[in-house]
Structure formats: structure tokens, C-alpha cells
Amino acid sequence: MTDGQAINALVEYGLKTGLIERDDEIYARNRVLGTLGIDAWDGPGLPEGSEPSLEEILAVLLDRAAKDGLLAGDGVVYRDLFDTKLMDALTPRPSETIARFRALYEKSPREATDWYYRFSQDSDYIRRYRIARDVKWVAHTEFGDLDVTINLSKPEKDPKAIAAALTAKKVAYPKCQLCAENVGYFGRVDHPARETHRAIPIRMAGAEWFLQYSPYVYYNEHCIVFHGDHHPMVIDRSAFAKLFDFVKLFPHYFVGSNADLPIVGGSILTHEHFQGGNYEFAMAKAPADRAFRYAEYPKIEAEIVKWPMSVLRLRAADPARIVDLAGKILDAWRAWSDESAEIRAFSGTVPHNTITPIARRRGERYELDLVLRNNRTTDEHPDGLFHPHREHHHLKKENIGLIEVMGLAILPGRLLTELAAVKDCIVRDGKPEGDLAKHAEWIAELRKKYPNIKAGDVEEMLRAETGIAFAEILGQAGVFKWTQAGSAAFDRFVVSTGGIRTN
């Protein structure tokens, strides 16, 4: 495909996807030409029946830009900055996008989100071709079927880009990658281009919030809901009310929040935001293990969920009553210590207890899952007592955030090659050396557990065992363990909040 054919193909892509109308064709082509520094145009069309992918089209145009010296450097960071400029030539303005969403919302919230999700992919804000590279599987465990993914869609910066970011002038605009000021932002070597980013304003708790999709889409319709102002994450009663405001607006979506403390929180604690989507995680399907009632809240069903982490689920037709009870439970948990479970609410004046909440609709009823968290560290576990322990760091040592809490393991990209090397090591009965040394103990355990495994079964076994390890990691992040003593400790806490066990 020639440069000229690629330019024509990009404009045709915009027409086919509905990003532009036929009346926009000349305007869009001229925008692309201007971005590429081409002064005049009489380009050839594509051969009959040819329909290159967007990735192929952009690759040709990026190579042209690199040859002409239009890229600030080599590597994926600079190519992403430039191809987003190209796609912006096809992407409608924010006002047009918002008007289309609102018109569809009047018909149906689901119709509006279906269109907006497709639009976010068509504009290449969500790069479909990268998401497709993620490796995913389902692991069967005693707590249900857990989702596992090795994340390959988020590009890793090359060393030159990392060095450039370190020496670049520090800019505090936008304040973070969630701020509304990212809409249309051209990007820098240390901040992704967002020219094709379009956020939808919504109202929650009387304030302006925005809806967008995650560019990395860890699950179906993975959305982010962020406050219009840049202020820190806070878990309080108002947070629970905001979650229910969202599921009232979008009944087909769940929504949850990361906790508001380090170690047990998400990667961005400086900007209040939630994550949601059109997906049912294993935790949402998990059954009740023990049921409770509250005399003051007779219409609320409360239950401890059969899940590796410590989850108290509240269910009722009136979300305001759930918010009231959840607020009391949060207040109690903030102050709760139990040495038998190694739970300490404070170290001096530093708080350790918080909650990861998740809200959803069940027909005309509402549910709120309260996942109890504690971020204290010990000499034995300096990264966190209720955090992946050292024996699992060869697989995952990052924080257990909202998405993992619900049952989706997001594993680092390095595991793609490392698990292949582990497989080879087991098949040829080799010695784990070099980069494989970190997996040595695990390999020894697997050899003992599967002494006669056939070579053709090793890959499936490794995937299954990775899922089992993830379930164990979730159990380590749980504050009350699934032991007789742990269950008794969990019951004591629920009873302290006014709960009365009914089974």
C-alpha cells in the first residue's frame, strides 16, 4: 500500500465507521495531509476489494512521517503521539459526541453506551488491535471461575523514551491522566496523546462527573467515571451514594471504587474516580456463606460472601437505606482492631482500615459489596500483610485493586515469555536459571505435584496453577481468613455493627 493509498484508506475508514460524513471527506483528507506536511493531493485509490486494517493504514503513514522527520523520536511512544493526531482528523468534536450520546440516552441508556463504546474503538482511543493481543483464560478454583489476563495492550516505554521523560521539562497540565483537561490534549513523551478522547458529562450527587472508557479495556465496556475537579479519592457514605447514582443512570453497568489508602488502593489516588462496565465478575456470582439481619434495617439482606477476600454484601430495594447501613459499617471498620486476626486499625495516628465498594442492580433491587481492606505492613511482609506474599511475587507483586478484588488477575506482560520458559524447563526437566530463577520454588512444587505430566498438558496445567495462585493471592489480601478462627473473627465484626446471624 502506497502513502497515497493509505491516506485514501484512512478517510474511507472514517466514512465506513461513521466518524465522518460524506460532506466531511475533503475536510478530513486535508487535515490528514496537513498533519503529514503534504502540500498538494492527487492520490490513487485502493485496488478493488482491498480493505486494509486500521493498524496497517496507520503503520504506512507513520513510516512516512518517520522518514520525513515528523516524529520526535523512535519507538511506540512517539508513534502513538503522531498517529493520534492523524485520527483526530476523523474524530468529531466533543459537543457533537455528547449530543449524539444524549440523544441515544433518551431512547435507552444501553443504546447510548453501546454507541459510545463502539465510537471509542472506531476513533482508536481504544486500540482494538492491541487489546486483541492480551492473553486471557479462565481458571477453575474453589471460589468459582476466575479470569486471568496477561496485559499486552498497554505499551511499554522503550529506554530512550524513559530517558527523555526524565529530562523533559516538568509540566503539571493536565494534573493527572484522569482530569477532564485530557480531552483533546496533544500529549508528551511522559503523557499520552488524547486528541481522540471524548468524555461524557453526567451528574452525580449534584456535581459534574464524566464518563469515559478505559483505553486498555480489561473487560467488556470497561468504563471510568471521574469527578470534574481534581481531588483525592475518599471512601465515605457519599461515595456509596455516588455509586448508586451511577447505576441508576446506567442500570446495565456495575460500578466500584478502589480503596482510598496506599497498598490496597489503585494506581491513581489523587483524583476521585470509579470503574465500572457491562461485565459480571466471579465475585458478583459468588454465593452467600452466612446470612445476617439488622433489626434497624429489616428490609436489607446482609450476607458474608463465599469469596477469598472478606466481603459483606447488602441487598435491598431502597439504595438510601443501604447507604445508611454501609456508612455505619464503614465507621465501625475504620476503628476495628482484632489481634487474633492481625488487624490493627491504626499505627499511632496512621489509619489502616478502609473498604473497596462495588454497586450493581439486580432487577428492581440494589446490591452493595463491601470488601474490607487493611494496609498495614510488618517486618515479615514489608509490602503489606494483606497483600500478595513473597512466595507469589514471581507472578504478581502489584497492589490488589478493584479489578483484581472482583476476580480478574491482571498479570504483567513479562509472564508471557516467562511462562513459556517455565513450560520448556518442565518439559525438558531443566534447571531454572537466570530469569527463571525467580520461579524455581514454584517449578519444584509443580514437578512434585505433577510427576508424570505429559508435555502436551504442561501449558494447560500452568494456566490452571496460575489461577489457583491468584486465588491464594486474593486470600492473602483478605483480612479474615477462611479458617474456623477467621470466620469467627469476621462474625464478631459483623455482630459489632448490629448484625444478627440467621444461619
Short mmCIF file of C-alpha atoms in Angstrom, two decimals, residues 170-404:
data_model
loop_
_atom_site.label_atom_id
_atom_site.label_comp_id
_atom_site.label_asym_id
_atom_site.label_seq_id
_atom_site.Cartn_x
_atom_site.Cartn_y
_atom_site.Cartn_z
CA LYS A 170 8.06 19.01 34.10
CA VAL A 171 4.55 20.06 33.18
CA ALA A 172 1.61 19.94 35.59
CA TYR A 173 -1.07 20.08 32.91
CA PRO A 174 -3.24 18.10 32.89
CA LYS A 175 -2.81 17.44 36.62
CA CYS A 176 -3.29 13.70 36.06
CA GLN A 177 -4.40 11.28 33.35
CA LEU A 178 -8.00 11.38 34.61
CA CYS A 179 -8.61 15.13 34.53
CA ALA A 180 -11.18 16.50 32.09
CA GLU A 181 -8.39 18.61 30.59
CA ASN A 182 -7.13 15.45 28.88
CA VAL A 183 -9.92 15.76 26.30
CA GLY A 184 -8.17 16.75 23.08
CA TYR A 185 -4.74 17.05 24.72
CA PHE A 186 -1.85 16.53 22.29
CA GLY A 187 0.34 14.58 24.70
CA ARG A 188 4.03 14.50 25.59
CA VAL A 189 6.68 11.84 25.96
CA ASP A 190 5.56 11.49 29.60
CA HIS A 191 1.82 11.88 28.98
CA PRO A 192 -0.26 10.01 26.37
CA ALA A 193 -1.89 11.85 23.48
CA ARG A 194 -5.62 12.29 23.99
CA GLU A 195 -6.75 14.19 20.88
CA THR A 196 -9.37 11.49 20.21
CA HIS A 197 -10.55 11.33 23.82
CA ARG A 198 -14.18 12.35 24.27
CA ALA A 199 -15.72 12.29 27.78
CA ILE A 200 -19.45 12.42 28.51
CA PRO A 201 -20.64 14.80 31.27
CA ILE A 202 -23.03 13.26 33.81
CA ARG A 203 -24.46 14.46 37.14
CA MET A 204 -23.91 12.52 40.36
CA ALA A 205 -24.56 13.78 43.89
CA GLY A 206 -25.25 17.25 42.49
CA ALA A 207 -21.79 17.58 40.92
CA GLU A 208 -20.34 17.27 37.44
CA TRP A 209 -18.68 13.94 36.68
CA PHE A 210 -17.55 12.45 33.39
CA LEU A 211 -17.91 9.03 31.80
CA GLN A 212 -15.22 7.57 29.57
CA TYR A 213 -13.89 4.14 28.64
CA SER A 214 -10.50 2.83 29.67
CA PRO A 215 -8.16 2.78 26.67
CA TYR A 216 -6.88 -0.60 27.89
CA VAL A 217 -10.25 -2.37 28.37
CA TYR A 218 -9.52 -5.12 30.88
CA TYR A 219 -13.12 -6.40 30.49
CA ASN A 220 -16.23 -5.66 28.42
CA GLU A 221 -17.14 -1.95 28.31
CA HIS A 222 -14.56 -1.13 30.99
CA CYS A 223 -15.52 2.43 31.89
CA ILE A 224 -14.08 5.09 34.17
CA VAL A 225 -16.22 7.67 35.95
CA PHE A 226 -14.24 10.65 37.21
CA HIS A 227 -15.05 13.83 39.11
CA GLY A 228 -14.87 17.11 37.22
CA ASP A 229 -12.50 18.51 39.86
CA HIS A 230 -9.06 17.13 40.70
CA HIS A 231 -9.27 15.99 44.31
CA PRO A 232 -8.22 12.79 46.14
CA MET A 233 -10.06 9.50 46.45
CA VAL A 234 -12.28 9.30 49.53
CA ILE A 235 -14.32 6.35 50.75
CA ASP A 236 -17.23 7.61 52.85
CA ARG A 237 -21.02 7.50 52.86
CA SER A 238 -21.18 9.93 49.96
CA ALA A 239 -19.04 7.55 47.87
CA PHE A 240 -21.64 4.80 48.34
CA ALA A 241 -24.42 7.21 47.33
CA LYS A 242 -22.49 8.22 44.19
CA LEU A 243 -22.09 4.58 43.17
CA PHE A 244 -25.86 4.12 43.36
CA ASP A 245 -26.40 7.37 41.44
CA PHE A 246 -24.37 5.84 38.64
CA VAL A 247 -26.22 2.52 38.48
CA LYS A 248 -29.50 4.45 38.45
CA LEU A 249 -28.24 6.25 35.34
CA PHE A 250 -26.84 3.06 33.79
CA PRO A 251 -28.72 0.07 35.23
CA HIS A 252 -26.88 -2.42 32.96
CA TYR A 253 -23.49 -1.44 34.40
CA PHE A 254 -21.85 -2.25 37.71
CA VAL A 255 -19.56 0.36 39.30
CA GLY A 256 -16.98 0.22 42.06
CA SER A 257 -14.25 2.21 43.69
CA ASN A 258 -10.70 1.47 44.61
CA ALA A 259 -9.91 1.94 48.29
CA ASP A 260 -8.52 5.29 49.41
CA LEU A 261 -5.30 4.12 51.08
CA PRO A 262 -1.92 3.13 49.62
CA ILE A 263 -1.13 -0.58 49.06
CA VAL A 264 -4.83 -1.53 48.98
CA GLY A 265 -5.83 1.32 46.67
CA GLY A 266 -5.47 1.83 42.94
CA SER A 267 -2.70 3.44 40.92
CA ILE A 268 -4.29 6.91 40.97
CA LEU A 269 -5.34 8.04 44.45
CA THR A 270 -5.11 11.77 43.67
CA HIS A 271 -8.30 12.02 41.58
CA GLU A 272 -11.68 10.73 42.74
CA HIS A 273 -12.92 8.16 40.25
CA PHE A 274 -14.78 4.88 39.90
CA GLN A 275 -14.58 2.00 37.43
CA GLY A 276 -17.49 0.05 36.01
CA GLY A 277 -18.74 -1.73 32.95
CA ASN A 278 -21.01 -4.31 31.39
CA TYR A 279 -19.46 -7.45 32.85
CA GLU A 280 -20.25 -9.93 35.60
CA PHE A 281 -17.18 -10.91 37.57
CA ALA A 282 -16.78 -14.10 39.57
CA MET A 283 -17.28 -12.22 42.83
CA ALA A 284 -20.68 -10.97 41.68
CA LYS A 285 -21.69 -14.60 41.03
CA ALA A 286 -20.31 -15.89 44.34
CA PRO A 287 -22.95 -17.29 46.72
CA ALA A 288 -23.62 -16.35 50.31
CA ASP A 289 -21.82 -18.31 53.01
CA ARG A 290 -23.56 -16.83 56.07
CA ALA A 291 -26.61 -14.56 56.37
CA PHE A 292 -27.33 -11.73 58.81
CA ARG A 293 -30.17 -9.37 59.57
CA TYR A 294 -30.21 -5.91 61.11
CA ALA A 295 -33.10 -5.02 63.41
CA GLU A 296 -32.84 -1.35 62.43
CA TYR A 297 -32.87 -2.28 58.73
CA PRO A 298 -35.38 -5.14 58.41
CA LYS A 299 -35.66 -4.84 54.60
CA ILE A 300 -31.93 -5.21 53.99
CA GLU A 301 -30.46 -8.65 53.34
CA ALA A 302 -26.88 -8.96 54.56
CA GLU A 303 -24.52 -11.83 53.86
CA ILE A 304 -20.89 -12.82 54.01
CA VAL A 305 -19.90 -13.87 50.51
CA LYS A 306 -18.04 -17.10 49.73
CA TRP A 307 -15.01 -15.35 48.28
CA PRO A 308 -11.26 -15.38 49.05
CA MET A 309 -11.41 -11.78 50.27
CA SER A 310 -13.62 -10.53 53.08
CA VAL A 311 -16.90 -9.35 51.52
CA LEU A 312 -20.11 -8.24 53.21
CA ARG A 313 -22.96 -7.91 50.72
CA LEU A 314 -26.02 -5.70 51.33
CA ARG A 315 -29.17 -6.01 49.20
CA ALA A 316 -32.46 -4.07 49.24
CA ALA A 317 -34.95 -2.17 47.08
CA ASP A 318 -34.09 1.18 48.70
CA PRO A 319 -30.49 2.26 47.99
CA ALA A 320 -30.69 5.09 50.54
CA ARG A 321 -31.14 2.57 53.36
CA ILE A 322 -28.20 0.54 52.06
CA VAL A 323 -26.06 3.70 52.05
CA ASP A 324 -27.04 4.45 55.64
CA LEU A 325 -26.15 0.96 56.89
CA ALA A 326 -22.99 0.83 54.79
CA GLY A 327 -21.87 4.12 56.32
CA LYS A 328 -22.25 2.68 59.82
CA ILE A 329 -20.33 -0.45 58.82
CA LEU A 330 -17.56 1.71 57.32
CA ASP A 331 -17.32 3.78 60.51
CA ALA A 332 -17.09 0.62 62.59
CA TRP A 333 -14.46 -0.91 60.30
CA ARG A 334 -12.30 2.24 60.33
CA ALA A 335 -11.90 1.78 64.11
CA TRP A 336 -11.85 -2.05 64.27
CA SER A 337 -8.84 -3.93 65.63
CA ASP A 338 -8.60 -7.65 66.29
CA GLU A 339 -5.20 -9.01 67.27
CA SER A 340 -6.42 -12.59 66.74
CA ALA A 341 -6.75 -11.72 63.02
CA GLU A 342 -3.68 -9.41 62.99
CA ILE A 343 -5.94 -6.46 62.22
CA ARG A 344 -4.88 -3.09 63.61
CA ALA A 345 -6.88 -0.01 62.75
CA PHE A 346 -4.03 2.41 63.42
CA SER A 347 -0.28 2.63 63.84
CA GLY A 348 -0.13 5.70 66.02
CA THR A 349 -2.35 8.11 64.10
CA VAL A 350 -1.88 6.42 60.69
CA PRO A 351 -5.11 4.66 59.61
CA HIS A 352 -5.05 1.17 58.07
CA ASN A 353 -8.68 0.14 57.54
CA THR A 354 -10.79 1.05 54.53
CA ILE A 355 -13.27 -0.51 52.10
CA THR A 356 -13.40 -1.34 48.39
CA PRO A 357 -17.12 -0.94 47.48
CA ILE A 358 -18.93 -2.28 44.40
CA ALA A 359 -22.56 -1.46 43.45
CA ARG A 360 -24.91 -3.10 40.98
CA ARG A 361 -28.60 -3.51 40.12
CA ARG A 362 -30.46 -6.80 40.37
CA GLY A 363 -33.72 -6.00 38.62
CA GLU A 364 -35.52 -3.56 40.91
CA ARG A 365 -33.14 -4.24 43.78
CA TYR A 366 -29.71 -2.85 44.56
CA GLU A 367 -26.58 -4.54 45.86
CA LEU A 368 -23.50 -3.12 47.54
CA ASP A 369 -20.46 -5.30 48.18
CA LEU A 370 -18.20 -4.01 50.96
CA VAL A 371 -14.74 -5.55 50.67
CA LEU A 372 -12.86 -4.98 53.93
CA ARG A 373 -9.25 -3.85 53.45
CA ASN A 374 -6.24 -3.21 55.70
CA ASN A 375 -2.89 -1.82 54.51
CA ARG A 376 -0.59 -2.38 57.49
CA THR A 377 2.91 -3.71 56.92
CA THR A 378 5.10 -5.93 59.09
CA ASP A 379 8.76 -6.89 59.21
CA GLU A 380 7.87 -10.22 57.62
CA HIS A 381 5.65 -8.60 55.00
CA PRO A 382 7.09 -5.12 54.28
CA ASP A 383 4.98 -4.75 51.12
CA GLY A 384 1.79 -5.37 53.07
CA LEU A 385 0.41 -8.03 55.39
CA PHE A 386 -2.87 -8.24 53.43
CA HIS A 387 -1.12 -8.13 50.06
CA PRO A 388 0.47 -10.72 47.74
CA HIS A 389 3.06 -12.50 49.85
CA ARG A 390 6.65 -13.04 48.77
CA GLU A 391 6.11 -16.61 47.58
CA HIS A 392 3.81 -15.27 44.86
CA HIS A 393 5.87 -12.25 43.78
CA HIS A 394 7.27 -14.23 40.84
CA LEU A 395 3.73 -13.99 39.40
CA LYS A 396 2.39 -10.77 40.88
CA LYS A 397 3.59 -8.29 43.49
CA GLU A 398 1.49 -5.28 42.48
CA ASN A 399 -1.40 -3.95 44.55
CA ILE A 400 -4.70 -5.82 44.57
CA GLY A 401 -7.03 -3.14 43.28
CA LEU A 402 -10.72 -3.08 42.44
CA ILE A 403 -10.49 -5.22 39.30
CA GLU A 404 -8.44 -7.96 40.96
#
